[in-house]
Amino acid sequence: MDPITVIRSRTVVMPSTNIDTDQIVPARFLTTTTKEGLGKQLFADWRYDAAGQPKPDFILNRPEAAGCRVLVAGRNIGCGSSREHAPWALVDFGFQAVISTEIADIFRNNSLKNGLLPIIVDEATHAWLLANPGVEVEIDLTNSSLKLPDGRSVTFPIDGFARYCLTNGVDELGFLLSKDAEIKAYEARRRA
Amino acid sequence: MSAPKTMFEKVWAAHEVVPQTADTPAVIFIDLHLTHEVTSPQAFSLLKSRGLKVRRPDLTLATMDHATPTRTEQVFGGAPISIESAAKQIRQLEVNCAEFGVELLGLQDSRRGIVHIIGPELGVTQPGKTIVCGDSHTSTHGAFGALAFGIGTTEVGHVMATQCLLQKKPKTFAIEVSGRLRPGVTPKDLILAIIGKVGVSGGTGYVFEYRGEAIREMDMEQRMTICNMSIEAGARAGMIAPDEVTFAYLKDKPRSPKGAAWDDAVAYWRSLPTDEGATFDKTIEIDASSLEPMITYGTNPGMVVPISGKIPDRRGDVVFDAAMKYMGLTPGAPITNAPVNVVFIGSCTNGRLGDLQAAAKVLKGQRVAPGVQMLVVPGSQEVKREAEQLGLHEIFKQAGAEWRESGCSMCLGMNGDTVAKGEYAVSTSNRNFEGRQGIGARTLLASPETAAASAIRGRVTDPREFII
Ligand code: SF4
């Protein structure tokens, strides 16, 4: 995984509340055995018509969405199924950060493991971002700040260890493997 | 004496390999890792790419359920699996399990079934264990007093490689259920009411503990229905204290402890319930005796009403308006006006023997309304065998329902069983999200009794018309 420190991008806004992972990637695409290419299926049921053609008015099909790396979503994105295909699809499409006021647990965990920053902001900042789609924002992971174009800067909570892994490109599996001695000791004292 | 602890805190503390620090999450040991065809292929690939083995194949168990067909001829031969990519995924799991030495209860194994149904059936789900699976409804196993939760595929790889997970300690949330459920009102109705009250994100960051009279009176299958849907309120896990009901269920299960090991285990399990005086970070109370059968009307499991009630009218609220548009229902109308095209009885929420018995009781001697398709899918091959011994399959077939091999089936549209665009399905599963049961499918979540009653009338129906 490449280290992430600063993301500068315009935003794409999807104001729907409770965007669940079945919307992010519908179940029928989960029969894949790889991670690649899921960006094509991102929001498939909202993005394509019955004939499989892109719906021109859906935000991700609009020209202004091209190249955007930051998704601003309505409250509580990522609820439902634990499918990691959801962050895989968002990353494959090109997103590097998701902003909302609430982000579901498993989706947040899965995102952090794939270089997709789950960013929780206060209601006022969220309302402003929803009302001003397409603005250029700057996310600086080293100091957990989100800068808005009017110069305002808000900080977002992020677990220190997750930040360390993301900014250094360290993966958690390497950290767990380094605890082998402790795991062995635990196994020795564990109830059978 | 040490400070009083909650059950969650006891189980957590017993599994800390390395405690949480200011800089790093805890390393938690996992006692049981369940896996299936859909969320494992990329994890096995991760292991392969790093030259790693499955550390504890003895604590890992694989089965097939999500993409697996339910038509007998596709399961046992005579017809190819209709979805080619699903067939490939099933084969991939066989290859991966053989290569990594993981036990697989494969397509034709008599012990196969939905992962959350077979764990308890085999007796590998036990109080005090940490249990994970690449599936959000792993919360089901919490009914035994286990700490059980869903993980993503990268974490599946972590557990395979190290038998451990990096976890930040969640907070605790007591759901105090007073009173008793009235006749015709089921655990499914209770959990839908709880989700309606807590909201679909109200449990985020918490582990639930369900407590109180109505919970203690439930059998294990009913407790599983409750814990199963914890995730629909945002909680990753839900737990119920183990008691004599739990021990009686586990006694003599194929893989539960035997002899002296059983006595040891029970003694340990008795130490797990939350101590008197322990505190929870949050508590809500709900009176079970005030509830009616519940049913959802919208596109998340928190959009729920009593069956004698009306769809609320919250026009102007964007979530509500979008749900009404998708569902094609009228704000303010009685929910019993809603038409029914499909009825699905099954899933890890309500696909156990007691659920099938409850549905059969309503359906006995009745017919499914003309034009309604009804599918009854046992949660495991074991449930199927038991149901057939009791003759339940004959009741279903005589009523005009289809009877299938076990699997996730219509709970999610990826195995060939789907609800057509625009059709209304009363389903005993756990998610009514847009498109969950098929593109454009409209799902109403309810109990097996309500689903069966609705199948007979061809519209949403109060099951108490049939069973009281
Ligand atoms: S029955 Fe439904 S909810 Fe349960 S494991 Fe299968 S797909 Fe998931």
XYZ file of C-alpha atoms and ligand atoms in Angstrom:
668
model
C 0.000 0.000 0.000
C 1.362 3.453 -0.878
C 1.705 5.947 1.965
C -1.007 8.626 2.053
C -0.380 12.038 3.560
C -2.214 14.742 1.641
C -5.227 14.444 -0.659
C -6.332 17.466 -2.696
C -9.454 17.020 -4.728
C -12.865 18.307 -5.662
C -15.757 16.541 -3.958
C -18.537 14.391 -5.311
C -21.675 14.679 -3.190
C -24.176 11.845 -2.664
C -26.551 13.191 -0.024
C -28.557 9.986 0.579
C -28.699 8.861 4.218
C -27.809 5.258 5.183
C -26.043 4.338 1.934
C -25.565 0.627 2.641
C -22.927 -1.642 1.141
C -25.577 -3.433 -0.948
C -25.935 -0.129 -2.835
C -22.177 0.412 -3.089
C -21.778 -3.037 -4.699
C -24.905 -5.162 -5.258
C -24.636 -8.808 -4.145
C -24.723 -10.285 -7.628
C -21.220 -8.912 -8.253
C -19.740 -10.640 -5.209
C -19.014 -13.877 -7.041
C -15.680 -12.421 -8.109
C -12.532 -14.058 -6.742
C -10.290 -10.987 -7.174
C -10.407 -7.351 -6.033
C -9.758 -5.782 -9.393
C -12.230 -4.073 -11.662
C -15.014 -3.569 -9.116
C -15.057 0.177 -9.889
C -17.230 -0.625 -12.896
C -19.860 -2.085 -10.565
C -19.724 0.743 -8.038
C -23.331 1.859 -7.317
C -24.389 -0.310 -10.268
C -28.142 -0.157 -9.603
C -28.117 3.631 -9.321
C -25.613 4.190 -12.076
C -26.870 2.083 -14.986
C -30.298 1.595 -16.544
C -31.946 -1.778 -17.229
C -30.009 -2.061 -20.494
C -26.729 -1.465 -18.694
C -26.296 2.064 -20.064
C -25.004 4.817 -17.748
C -27.791 7.092 -16.517
C -26.593 10.557 -17.546
C -28.008 12.354 -14.494
C -26.423 10.062 -11.881
C -23.632 11.993 -10.188
C -20.817 9.534 -10.917
C -21.695 9.612 -14.629
C -21.502 13.395 -14.862
C -18.424 15.050 -16.314
C -17.712 17.044 -13.142
C -17.229 13.794 -11.190
C -14.275 12.730 -13.329
C -11.036 12.649 -11.377
C -12.660 13.426 -8.017
C -11.065 11.533 -5.117
C -13.318 12.617 -2.261
C -16.885 11.383 -1.763
C -19.169 13.323 0.566
C -22.029 11.039 1.616
C -25.189 11.486 3.684
C -25.287 10.380 7.298
C -24.340 6.746 8.139
C -22.621 5.464 5.022
C -21.487 1.827 4.820
C -24.080 0.119 6.987
C -25.141 -3.456 6.340
C -23.065 -6.213 4.821
C -19.394 -6.626 5.767
C -18.357 -6.999 2.124
C -14.930 -5.467 1.570
C -15.940 -5.264 -2.077
C -17.482 -1.898 -1.105
C -14.185 -0.107 -0.349
C -12.470 -2.078 -3.136
C -14.998 -0.682 -5.594
C -14.681 2.881 -4.279
C -10.887 2.702 -4.461
C -10.934 1.087 -7.901
C -13.155 3.928 -9.098
C -10.580 6.428 -7.810
C -11.830 7.533 -4.394
C -9.331 8.061 -1.567
C -11.617 9.493 1.102
C -15.258 9.291 2.217
C -16.717 12.072 4.357
C -19.876 11.817 6.471
C -21.178 12.481 9.976
C -21.465 8.750 10.739
C -19.669 5.830 9.137
C -20.589 2.213 9.942
C -18.024 0.159 11.887
C -17.082 -2.675 9.557
C -17.030 -0.445 6.487
C -14.778 2.028 8.314
C -12.377 -0.767 9.269
C -12.389 -2.196 5.774
C -11.763 1.243 4.276
C -8.727 1.913 6.450
C -7.197 -1.358 5.271
C -7.493 -0.326 1.661
C -6.205 3.219 1.708
C -9.670 4.792 1.719
C -9.906 7.422 4.456
C -13.153 7.395 6.431
C -13.563 10.990 7.630
C -16.165 11.945 10.201
C -17.073 15.636 10.407
C -19.460 17.684 12.492
C -23.000 18.440 11.325
C -22.249 22.020 10.285
C -19.240 21.120 8.148
C -21.202 18.237 6.658
C -24.156 20.465 5.842
C -21.818 22.947 4.159
C -20.133 20.229 2.098
C -23.507 18.817 1.035
C -24.664 22.281 -0.006
C -21.492 23.023 -1.967
C -20.777 20.053 -4.210
C -17.595 20.024 -6.250
C -15.526 22.294 -4.009
C -11.801 21.687 -3.737
C -10.797 20.329 -0.316
C -7.475 19.363 1.180
C -7.122 16.474 3.584
C -3.890 16.307 5.547
C -3.569 13.023 7.361
C -0.451 14.016 9.289
C -2.465 16.485 11.363
C -5.964 15.031 10.709
C -7.217 18.200 9.111
C -9.749 18.890 6.427
C -9.362 22.310 4.767
C -12.304 23.896 3.014
C -11.841 26.392 0.171
C -12.895 29.347 2.353
C -9.827 28.700 4.486
C -11.680 26.980 7.326
C -9.998 23.913 8.687
C -11.606 21.184 10.787
C -9.946 18.214 12.403
C -11.334 14.700 12.119
C -10.869 11.802 14.519
C -8.674 8.988 13.339
C -7.180 6.194 15.326
C -3.464 6.859 15.873
C -2.389 3.404 14.806
C -4.450 3.541 11.608
C -2.916 6.917 10.812
C 0.565 5.562 11.420
C -0.093 2.642 9.064
C -1.606 4.837 6.355
C 1.010 7.596 6.398
C 3.854 5.074 6.418
C 2.345 2.550 4.025
C 2.674 -0.090 6.775
C 0.217 -2.932 6.662
C -1.436 -4.318 9.755
C -0.665 -7.911 8.872
C 3.050 -7.147 9.195
C 2.380 -5.729 12.664
C 0.375 -8.810 13.706
C 3.039 -11.178 12.368
C 5.613 -9.341 14.477
C 3.655 -10.388 17.594
C 4.352 -14.073 17.021
C 6.080 -14.574 20.388
C 3.111 -13.067 22.254
C 0.669 -15.173 20.231
C 2.638 -18.320 21.042
C 2.668 -17.427 24.729
C -1.084 -16.862 24.640
C -1.676 -20.164 22.879
C 0.333 -21.910 25.594
C -1.831 -20.508 28.390
C -5.137 -20.596 26.520
C -8.043 -22.786 27.610
C -8.136 -25.764 25.250
C -12.934 -8.524 45.198
C -12.384 -7.152 41.730
C -14.767 -4.623 40.265
C -17.977 -6.038 38.743
C -17.622 -6.723 35.017
C -19.963 -7.112 32.087
C -19.973 -10.353 30.143
C -18.374 -8.580 27.197
C -15.525 -7.310 29.387
C -14.858 -10.799 30.729
C -14.699 -12.370 27.284
C -12.588 -9.521 25.926
C -10.098 -9.707 28.812
C -9.754 -13.474 28.401
C -8.639 -13.003 24.777
C -6.147 -10.187 25.029
C -2.876 -11.383 23.552
C -1.514 -7.849 23.744
C -3.666 -5.230 25.505
C -4.652 -1.984 23.832
C -2.264 0.942 24.380
C -2.513 4.632 23.591
C -0.766 3.967 20.268
C -1.929 0.533 19.222
C -5.168 -1.448 19.239
C -5.405 -4.699 21.207
C -4.338 -7.994 19.672
C -7.263 -10.352 20.293
C -7.094 -14.128 19.931
C -9.861 -15.762 17.899
C -11.210 -19.138 19.061
C -13.282 -19.928 15.992
C -12.957 -18.638 12.446
C -15.839 -19.514 10.147
C -15.435 -18.864 6.466
C -17.374 -19.217 3.221
C -16.983 -18.917 -0.530
C -17.766 -15.215 -0.997
C -15.472 -13.329 1.382
C -12.483 -15.705 1.411
C -10.914 -15.943 -2.077
C -8.998 -12.662 -1.829
C -7.835 -13.595 1.710
C -6.389 -16.906 0.502
C -4.717 -14.941 -2.316
C -3.181 -12.618 0.288
C -1.724 -15.605 2.127
C -0.373 -17.051 -1.092
C 1.231 -13.795 -2.168
C 3.057 -13.556 1.178
C 3.966 -17.215 1.453
C 1.893 -17.678 4.624
C -0.020 -20.672 5.974
C -3.290 -20.898 7.872
C -1.932 -20.784 11.414
C -4.687 -22.751 13.143
C -6.641 -24.926 10.703
C -8.023 -26.648 13.821
C -9.856 -23.422 14.717
C -11.042 -22.741 11.154
C -14.130 -24.153 9.478
C -15.381 -23.473 5.960
C -18.732 -24.001 4.314
C -20.710 -22.762 1.311
C -23.937 -20.841 1.554
C -24.114 -17.409 -0.100
C -23.581 -18.110 -3.804
C -24.683 -21.726 -3.465
C -27.717 -22.894 -5.448
C -30.754 -24.296 -3.594
C -32.157 -26.422 -6.407
C -31.534 -30.093 -5.648
C -30.341 -30.939 -9.154
C -27.759 -28.132 -9.029
C -26.499 -29.195 -5.602
C -26.444 -32.959 -6.082
C -25.887 -33.197 -9.818
C -27.940 -33.501 -12.948
C -27.839 -29.796 -13.754
C -24.996 -27.275 -13.845
C -24.969 -24.424 -11.319
C -26.848 -21.727 -13.200
C -24.503 -18.844 -12.336
C -21.098 -19.568 -13.811
C -19.144 -17.158 -11.584
C -20.808 -18.689 -8.505
C -19.772 -22.165 -9.637
C -16.233 -20.876 -10.052
C -16.250 -19.344 -6.580
C -17.456 -22.622 -5.062
C -14.680 -24.537 -6.851
C -12.153 -21.951 -5.686
C -13.101 -22.563 -2.061
C -12.618 -26.317 -2.555
C -9.175 -25.724 -4.034
C -8.169 -23.220 -1.327
C -9.341 -25.404 1.561
C -7.490 -28.421 0.164
C -4.331 -26.390 -0.364
C -4.374 -24.794 3.102
C -5.650 -27.807 5.044
C -8.901 -26.145 6.154
C -11.884 -28.372 6.909
C -14.665 -27.727 4.412
C -18.275 -28.781 4.721
C -18.737 -28.649 0.976
C -21.642 -28.522 -1.427
C -22.821 -32.102 -0.920
C -21.829 -32.518 2.726
C -24.736 -33.515 4.958
C -23.548 -30.978 7.567
C -23.487 -28.016 5.154
C -25.671 -24.962 5.672
C -25.670 -21.245 6.379
C -22.511 -20.582 8.336
C -24.383 -19.066 11.302
C -26.711 -22.040 11.520
C -24.155 -24.836 11.350
C -21.775 -23.411 14.001
C -24.364 -23.867 16.782
C -25.663 -27.134 15.282
C -22.208 -28.691 15.366
C -21.563 -27.368 18.860
C -18.485 -25.343 17.835
C -20.301 -22.151 18.844
C -19.819 -21.996 22.625
C -20.088 -19.456 25.450
C -17.059 -17.301 26.092
C -15.488 -17.868 22.680
C -14.382 -15.183 20.271
C -15.914 -16.036 16.912
C -15.421 -14.217 13.623
C -16.488 -14.697 10.026
C -16.372 -12.567 6.908
C -20.060 -11.905 7.288
C -21.842 -9.251 9.300
C -24.436 -11.626 10.771
C -21.756 -13.428 12.756
C -23.422 -11.553 15.616
C -25.846 -14.532 15.661
C -23.402 -16.629 17.723
C -23.573 -14.067 20.534
C -26.789 -15.833 21.612
C -24.497 -18.314 23.413
C -22.562 -15.653 25.306
C -19.766 -15.632 22.723
C -18.191 -12.423 21.434
C -18.953 -12.881 17.748
C -18.674 -10.323 14.975
C -18.270 -9.846 11.248
C -14.985 -8.858 9.635
C -13.802 -7.803 6.189
C -11.769 -9.937 3.827
C -8.423 -8.350 4.748
C -9.150 -9.276 8.357
C -10.121 -12.791 7.247
C -6.555 -12.979 5.944
C -5.206 -11.633 9.251
C -7.026 -14.315 11.221
C -5.948 -17.041 8.823
C -2.318 -15.988 9.135
C -2.137 -15.196 12.871
C -5.398 -16.411 14.518
C -5.578 -12.846 15.848
C -7.194 -9.531 15.045
C -6.299 -5.937 15.825
C -9.282 -4.457 17.616
C -10.192 -1.322 19.480
C -12.317 -2.080 22.485
C -15.978 -1.290 21.782
C -18.404 0.172 24.310
C -21.252 -1.709 25.967
C -24.985 -1.191 25.482
C -27.632 -2.961 27.574
C -30.985 -3.697 25.922
C -33.287 -4.383 28.882
C -36.388 -6.250 27.752
C -39.056 -6.362 30.442
C -42.312 -8.314 30.346
C -43.278 -11.225 28.141
C -44.116 -11.431 24.466
C -47.817 -11.882 23.912
C -49.180 -14.830 21.875
C -48.469 -14.438 18.171
C -45.617 -12.005 18.840
C -42.199 -13.495 18.133
C -38.527 -12.738 18.766
C -38.320 -11.405 15.197
C -40.977 -8.840 16.083
C -39.040 -7.898 19.211
C -35.757 -7.354 17.391
C -37.490 -5.326 14.667
C -39.031 -3.178 17.399
C -35.620 -2.757 19.056
C -34.035 -1.670 15.746
C -36.921 0.735 15.200
C -36.231 2.224 18.612
C -32.398 2.324 18.525
C -32.228 3.299 14.838
C -30.020 1.757 12.143
C -26.873 3.502 13.360
C -27.698 3.816 17.075
C -25.543 0.835 17.992
C -22.417 1.887 16.079
C -19.348 1.355 18.262
C -21.203 -0.776 20.844
C -21.650 -4.405 21.765
C -25.238 -5.099 22.796
C -26.215 -7.286 25.703
C -29.857 -8.386 25.562
C -31.237 -8.874 29.065
C -34.489 -9.355 30.922
C -37.404 -11.694 31.326
C -38.465 -12.033 27.692
C -34.892 -12.942 26.671
C -34.421 -15.501 29.448
C -37.635 -17.235 28.412
C -36.482 -17.760 24.820
C -35.006 -20.973 23.516
C -31.620 -20.875 21.755
C -33.058 -20.593 18.255
C -35.078 -17.567 19.314
C -32.079 -15.969 21.014
C -30.147 -16.422 17.775
C -32.853 -14.546 15.859
C -32.386 -11.652 18.285
C -28.564 -11.533 18.196
C -28.532 -12.050 14.428
C -30.000 -8.613 13.744
C -27.786 -6.634 16.164
C -25.827 -5.444 13.138
C -28.989 -3.889 11.686
C -28.906 -1.407 14.555
C -25.231 -0.727 13.815
C -23.797 -2.906 16.628
C -21.173 -5.384 15.506
C -22.043 -7.873 18.209
C -24.926 -8.773 20.497
C -24.640 -11.108 23.465
C -27.000 -13.056 25.726
C -25.846 -14.569 29.013
C -25.440 -18.352 28.886
C -27.754 -20.287 31.223
C -29.282 -23.738 31.639
C -31.073 -23.323 28.295
C -27.716 -22.754 26.598
C -26.067 -25.710 28.290
C -28.972 -28.054 27.476
C -28.760 -27.011 23.812
C -25.021 -27.667 23.604
C -24.976 -30.926 25.545
C -24.182 -33.823 23.224
C -23.797 -31.682 20.100
C -21.240 -33.364 17.807
C -18.367 -31.050 18.727
C -19.271 -29.806 22.177
C -16.946 -30.869 25.021
C -17.504 -34.358 26.412
C -17.040 -36.012 29.811
C -14.890 -34.137 32.292
C -14.175 -31.459 29.684
C -17.920 -30.765 29.570
C -18.098 -30.218 33.334
C -15.075 -27.914 33.179
C -16.576 -25.977 30.321
C -19.933 -25.535 32.064
C -18.199 -24.345 35.218
C -16.364 -21.725 33.164
C -19.501 -20.744 31.252
C -21.316 -20.126 34.524
C -18.750 -17.469 35.386
C -19.456 -15.436 32.261
C -22.736 -13.562 32.881
C -22.484 -9.887 33.756
C -21.819 -9.322 37.454
C -24.355 -7.642 39.667
C -23.500 -3.938 39.774
C -21.508 -3.859 36.510
C -22.220 -0.786 34.416
C -22.931 -0.385 30.733
C -22.002 2.670 28.678
C -25.594 2.950 27.518
C -28.945 1.350 28.334
C -32.406 1.312 26.799
C -35.545 -0.380 28.022
C -38.307 -1.953 26.034
C -41.510 -3.579 27.255
C -42.036 -6.847 25.363
C -45.639 -7.145 26.523
C -46.566 -3.949 24.677
C -45.546 -5.302 21.269
C -47.513 -6.583 18.293
C -46.226 -8.445 15.245
C -43.958 -5.993 13.400
C -43.214 -5.527 9.698
C -40.994 -3.167 7.734
C -42.388 -0.798 5.117
C -39.243 0.967 3.901
C -35.694 0.349 2.741
C -33.867 -0.139 6.015
C -34.728 -2.417 8.924
C -35.497 0.540 11.207
C -38.478 1.549 9.063
C -40.886 -0.698 10.886
C -44.532 -0.591 12.067
C -46.877 -2.773 14.100
C -48.966 -4.903 11.771
C -52.197 -3.204 12.802
C -50.584 0.167 12.212
C -50.271 2.552 9.315
C -47.230 3.473 7.271
C -46.156 6.778 8.817
C -46.537 9.952 6.818
C -43.286 11.830 6.907
C -43.429 13.358 3.450
C -40.696 15.938 3.048
C -38.107 13.768 4.828
C -35.708 12.744 2.052
C -34.981 9.257 3.402
C -38.688 8.569 3.805
C -39.603 9.957 0.383
C -36.913 7.907 -1.362
C -38.078 4.769 0.445
C -41.721 5.369 -0.496
C -40.773 5.943 -4.113
C -38.788 2.710 -4.195
C -41.419 0.692 -2.333
C -44.397 2.138 -4.197
C -46.410 2.287 -0.974
C -48.713 5.072 0.220
C -47.787 7.144 3.275
C -50.486 6.917 5.920
C -52.071 3.753 4.513
C -52.568 0.627 6.659
C -49.602 -1.703 6.114
C -52.075 -4.575 5.609
C -53.041 -2.934 2.300
C -49.638 -3.860 0.885
C -49.832 -6.546 -1.793
C -47.617 -9.648 -1.710
C -46.100 -11.428 -4.720
C -43.387 -13.496 -3.086
C -42.923 -15.037 0.367
C -39.510 -16.224 1.512
C -39.027 -18.278 4.653
C -35.398 -18.937 5.477
C -32.032 -17.186 6.139
C -29.750 -17.121 9.183
C -32.401 -15.027 10.954
C -35.357 -17.387 10.604
C -34.224 -20.556 8.833
C -34.056 -22.887 11.831
C -36.387 -25.751 12.707
C -38.544 -23.711 15.085
C -39.083 -21.100 12.375
C -40.212 -23.730 9.886
C -42.513 -25.275 12.510
C -44.045 -21.874 13.190
C -44.673 -21.266 9.496
C -46.048 -24.780 9.015
C -48.487 -24.275 11.882
C -50.006 -21.305 10.048
C -49.957 -23.002 6.645
C -51.315 -26.376 7.638
C -54.396 -27.168 5.560
C -54.158 -23.790 3.810
C -53.176 -22.754 0.302
C -50.828 -20.037 -0.829
C -52.908 -17.377 -2.610
C -53.046 -17.633 -6.419
C -50.177 -15.777 -8.048
C -47.995 -15.776 -4.927
C -44.652 -17.576 -5.128
C -43.566 -19.044 -1.804
C -40.115 -20.424 -1.139
C -39.180 -22.291 2.035
C -35.431 -22.793 2.382
C -34.063 -24.570 5.443
C -31.000 -22.946 6.957
C -28.949 -26.136 6.865
C -29.122 -29.682 5.596
C -29.620 -30.761 9.212
C -32.643 -28.465 9.554
C -33.908 -29.907 6.276
C -33.630 -33.480 7.534
C -35.324 -32.674 10.841
C -38.138 -30.803 9.102
C -38.703 -33.718 6.732
C -38.827 -36.157 9.641
C -41.634 -34.049 11.063
C -43.374 -33.924 7.688
C -43.148 -30.124 7.471
C -42.066 -30.276 3.832
C -45.359 -31.982 2.987
C -47.319 -29.181 4.644
C -45.378 -26.602 2.637
C -45.722 -28.462 -0.642
C -49.413 -29.104 -0.140
C -49.870 -25.408 0.468
C -48.172 -24.702 -2.858
C -44.741 -23.620 -1.587
C -41.387 -24.733 -2.947
C -39.045 -26.710 -0.688
C -35.325 -26.406 -1.382
C -31.828 -27.400 -0.318
C -30.256 -25.153 2.326
C -28.464 -21.858 1.647
C -28.824 -18.105 1.840
C -31.173 -18.229 -1.135
C -33.434 -15.199 -1.526
C -31.886 -13.347 1.406
C -29.506 -11.812 -1.123
C -29.682 -11.883 -4.884
C -26.505 -13.753 -5.827
C -27.343 -17.443 -6.057
C -30.142 -17.574 -8.599
C -33.063 -17.107 -6.172
C -34.320 -13.558 -6.681
C -37.405 -11.400 -6.417
C -38.364 -9.705 -9.694
C -38.335 -5.950 -10.218
C -41.227 -4.163 -8.547
C -42.548 -7.267 -6.772
C -43.369 -7.281 -3.072
C -41.714 -9.948 -0.962
C -42.574 -10.672 2.653
C -39.309 -12.139 3.817
C -38.064 -13.609 7.088
C -34.510 -12.435 6.307
C -32.816 -9.397 7.821
C -32.277 -6.706 5.181
C -34.773 -4.751 3.139
C -32.192 -2.610 1.371
C -32.875 -1.555 -2.206
C -32.046 -4.410 -4.539
C -31.031 -6.801 -1.759
C -33.302 -9.596 -3.014
C -32.928 -8.687 -6.694
C -32.857 -5.560 -8.831
C -35.882 -3.419 -7.955
C -37.214 -6.016 -5.454
C -39.392 -4.612 -2.640
C -38.803 -6.357 0.666
C -40.971 -6.362 3.789
C -39.235 -8.033 6.733
C -41.355 -10.036 9.140
C -41.610 -13.192 11.251
C -42.213 -16.661 9.757
C -45.776 -16.526 11.098
C -46.493 -13.192 9.422
C -44.839 -14.347 6.197
C -46.945 -17.524 6.103
C -50.179 -15.676 6.877
C -49.369 -13.130 4.167
C -48.769 -15.937 1.658
C -52.246 -17.335 2.307
C -54.025 -14.005 1.878
C -51.800 -12.538 -0.840
C -51.470 -9.311 1.105
C -49.755 -8.342 4.353
C -51.665 -10.186 7.081
C -51.678 -10.290 10.878
C -50.702 -13.885 11.746
C -52.905 -13.793 14.829
C -55.861 -14.319 12.462
C -54.529 -17.870 12.092
C -52.820 -18.796 15.313
C -54.768 -17.397 18.208
S -28.782 -15.816 5.127
Fe -28.540 -13.727 4.417
S -27.791 -12.572 6.113
Fe -27.524 -14.734 6.607
S -25.437 -15.213 6.024
Fe -26.756 -15.657 4.281
S -26.784 -13.797 3.060
Fe -25.976 -13.263 5.059
